[in-house]
PDB file of C-alpha atoms in Angstrom:
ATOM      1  CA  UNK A   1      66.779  86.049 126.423  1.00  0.00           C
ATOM      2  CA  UNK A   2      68.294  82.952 128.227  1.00  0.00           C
ATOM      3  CA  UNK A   3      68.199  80.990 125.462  1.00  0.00           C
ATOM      4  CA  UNK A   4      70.336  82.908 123.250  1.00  0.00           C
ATOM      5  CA  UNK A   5      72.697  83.955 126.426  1.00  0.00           C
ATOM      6  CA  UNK A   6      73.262  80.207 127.032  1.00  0.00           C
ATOM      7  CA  UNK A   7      73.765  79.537 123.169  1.00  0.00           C
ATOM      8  CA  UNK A   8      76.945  82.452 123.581  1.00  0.00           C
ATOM      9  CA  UNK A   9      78.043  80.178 126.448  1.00  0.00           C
ATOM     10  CA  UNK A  10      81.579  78.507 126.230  1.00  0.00           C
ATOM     11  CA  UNK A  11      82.068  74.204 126.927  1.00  0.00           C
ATOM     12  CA  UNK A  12      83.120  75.079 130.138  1.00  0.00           C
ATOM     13  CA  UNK A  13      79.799  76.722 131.084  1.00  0.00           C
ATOM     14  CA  UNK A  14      77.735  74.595 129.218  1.00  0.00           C
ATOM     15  CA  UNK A  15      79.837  71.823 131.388  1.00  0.00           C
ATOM     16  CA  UNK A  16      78.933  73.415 134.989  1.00  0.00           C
ATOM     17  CA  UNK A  17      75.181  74.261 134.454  1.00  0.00           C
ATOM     18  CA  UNK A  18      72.841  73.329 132.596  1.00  0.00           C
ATOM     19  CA  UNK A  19      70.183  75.897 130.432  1.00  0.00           C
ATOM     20  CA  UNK A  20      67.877  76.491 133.915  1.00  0.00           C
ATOM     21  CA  UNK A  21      70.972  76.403 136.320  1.00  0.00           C
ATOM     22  CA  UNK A  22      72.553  78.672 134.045  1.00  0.00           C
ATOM     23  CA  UNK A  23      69.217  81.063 134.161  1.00  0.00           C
ATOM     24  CA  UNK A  24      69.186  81.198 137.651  1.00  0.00           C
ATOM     25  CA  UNK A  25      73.373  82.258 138.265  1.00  0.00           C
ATOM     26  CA  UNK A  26      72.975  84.771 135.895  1.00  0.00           C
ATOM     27  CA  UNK A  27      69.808  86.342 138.001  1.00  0.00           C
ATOM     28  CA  UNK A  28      71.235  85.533 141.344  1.00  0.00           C
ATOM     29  CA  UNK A  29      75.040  86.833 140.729  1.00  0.00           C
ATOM     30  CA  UNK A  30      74.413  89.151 138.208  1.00  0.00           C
ATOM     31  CA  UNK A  31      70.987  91.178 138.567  1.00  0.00           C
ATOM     32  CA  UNK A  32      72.392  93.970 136.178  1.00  0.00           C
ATOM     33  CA  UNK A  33      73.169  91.715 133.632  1.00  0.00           C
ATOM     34  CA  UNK A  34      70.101  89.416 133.502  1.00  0.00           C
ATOM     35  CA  UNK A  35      68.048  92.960 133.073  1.00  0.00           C
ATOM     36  CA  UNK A  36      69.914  95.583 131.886  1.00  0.00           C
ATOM     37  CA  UNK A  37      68.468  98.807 130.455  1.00  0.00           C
ATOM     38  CA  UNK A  38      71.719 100.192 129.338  1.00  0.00           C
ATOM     39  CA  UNK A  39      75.241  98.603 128.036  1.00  0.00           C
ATOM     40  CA  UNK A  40      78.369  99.680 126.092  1.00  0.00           C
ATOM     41  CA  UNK A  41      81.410  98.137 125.440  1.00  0.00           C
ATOM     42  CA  UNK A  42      83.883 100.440 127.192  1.00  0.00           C
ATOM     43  CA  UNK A  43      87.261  98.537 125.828  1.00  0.00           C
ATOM     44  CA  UNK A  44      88.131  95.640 124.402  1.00  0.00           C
ATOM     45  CA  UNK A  45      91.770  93.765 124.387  1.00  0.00           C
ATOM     46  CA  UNK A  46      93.487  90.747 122.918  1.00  0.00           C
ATOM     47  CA  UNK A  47      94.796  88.504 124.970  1.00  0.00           C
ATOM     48  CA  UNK A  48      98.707  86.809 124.423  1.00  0.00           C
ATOM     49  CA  UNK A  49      96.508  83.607 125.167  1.00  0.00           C
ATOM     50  CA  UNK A  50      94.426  84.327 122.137  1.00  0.00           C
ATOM     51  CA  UNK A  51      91.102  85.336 124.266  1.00  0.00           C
ATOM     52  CA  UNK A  52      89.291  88.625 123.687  1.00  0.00           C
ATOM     53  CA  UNK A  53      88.748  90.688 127.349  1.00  0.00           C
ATOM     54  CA  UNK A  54      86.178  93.006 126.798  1.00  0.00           C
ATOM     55  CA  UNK A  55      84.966  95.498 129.402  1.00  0.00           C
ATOM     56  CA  UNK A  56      81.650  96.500 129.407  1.00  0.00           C
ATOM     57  CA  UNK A  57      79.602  98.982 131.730  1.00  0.00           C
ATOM     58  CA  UNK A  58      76.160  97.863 132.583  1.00  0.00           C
ATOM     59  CA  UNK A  59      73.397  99.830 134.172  1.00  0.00           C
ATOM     60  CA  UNK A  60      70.734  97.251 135.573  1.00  0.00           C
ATOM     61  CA  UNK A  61      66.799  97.859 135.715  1.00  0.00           C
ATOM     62  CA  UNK A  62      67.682  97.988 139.414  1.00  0.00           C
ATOM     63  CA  UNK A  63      69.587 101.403 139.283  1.00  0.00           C
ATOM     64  CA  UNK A  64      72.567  99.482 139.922  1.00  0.00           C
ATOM     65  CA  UNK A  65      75.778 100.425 137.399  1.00  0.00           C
ATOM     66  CA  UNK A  66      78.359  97.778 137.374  1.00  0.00           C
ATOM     67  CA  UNK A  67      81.140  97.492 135.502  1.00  0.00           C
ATOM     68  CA  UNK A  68      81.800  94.041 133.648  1.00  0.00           C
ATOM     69  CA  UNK A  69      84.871  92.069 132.455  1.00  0.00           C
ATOM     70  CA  UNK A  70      83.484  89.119 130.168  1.00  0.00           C
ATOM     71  CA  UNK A  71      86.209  86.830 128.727  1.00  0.00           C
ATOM     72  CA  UNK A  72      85.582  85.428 125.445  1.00  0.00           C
ATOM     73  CA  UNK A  73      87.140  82.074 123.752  1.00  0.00           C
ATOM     74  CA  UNK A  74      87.409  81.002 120.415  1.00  0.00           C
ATOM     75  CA  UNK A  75      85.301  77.717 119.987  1.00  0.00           C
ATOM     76  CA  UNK A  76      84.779  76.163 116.567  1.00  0.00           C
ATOM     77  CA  UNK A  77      84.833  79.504 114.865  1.00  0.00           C
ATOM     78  CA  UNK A  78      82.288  81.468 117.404  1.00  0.00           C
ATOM     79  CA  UNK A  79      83.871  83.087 120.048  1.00  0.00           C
ATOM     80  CA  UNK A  80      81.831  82.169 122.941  1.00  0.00           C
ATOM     81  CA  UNK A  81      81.822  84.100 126.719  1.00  0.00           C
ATOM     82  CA  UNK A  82      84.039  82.046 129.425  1.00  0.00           C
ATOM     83  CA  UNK A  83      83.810  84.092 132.257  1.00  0.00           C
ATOM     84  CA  UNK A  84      82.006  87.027 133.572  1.00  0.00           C
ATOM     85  CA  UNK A  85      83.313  89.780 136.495  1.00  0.00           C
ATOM     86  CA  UNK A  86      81.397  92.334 137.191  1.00  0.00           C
ATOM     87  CA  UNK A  87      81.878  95.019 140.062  1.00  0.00           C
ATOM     88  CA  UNK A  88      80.076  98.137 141.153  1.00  0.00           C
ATOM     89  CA  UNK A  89      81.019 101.213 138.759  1.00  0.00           C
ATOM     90  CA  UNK A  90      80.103 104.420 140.490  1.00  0.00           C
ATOM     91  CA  UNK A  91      81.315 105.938 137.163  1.00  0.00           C
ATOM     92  CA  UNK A  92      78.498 107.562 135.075  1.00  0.00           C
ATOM     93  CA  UNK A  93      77.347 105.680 132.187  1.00  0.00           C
TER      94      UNK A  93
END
């Protein structure tokens, strides 16, 4: 649901792409993500900077696993996602 994924979007996203740009990074860098048949947050941290760093791991409708790093900021009282690293994980999830 790109709608609601955008919605979770910081400023700073919403400031680089708009709603069908943003559609089409998520699909193109981040296939797992964008369809994902399987997620769990695997840790979560607070940051000295007052952001959340929460790692997730992903398994995509590809077969791909990945593990993600999204980084979340506190904007009017939501905390909205900033950034988004993912990598392969060849652990099992």
């Amino acid at each position: 649901d790109f709608d609601t994924a955008y919605r979770f979007a910081s400023g700073a996203i919403h400031q680089q792409f708009d709603r069908a740009a943003f559609e089409r990074m998520v699909t193109g860098a981040y296939p797992e993500i964008a369809r994902s048949v399987f997620a769990v947050v695997a840790k979560g941290e607070l940051a000295p900077n007052g952001n959340v760093y929460l790692v997730l791991k992903i398994r995509g409708a590809n077969g791909v696993s990945v593990e993600a790093v999204y980084e979340l900021v506190a904007e009017g009282g939501d905390w909205k996602i900033n950034a988004v690293v993912a990598r392969p994980d060849t652990g099992i999830i």
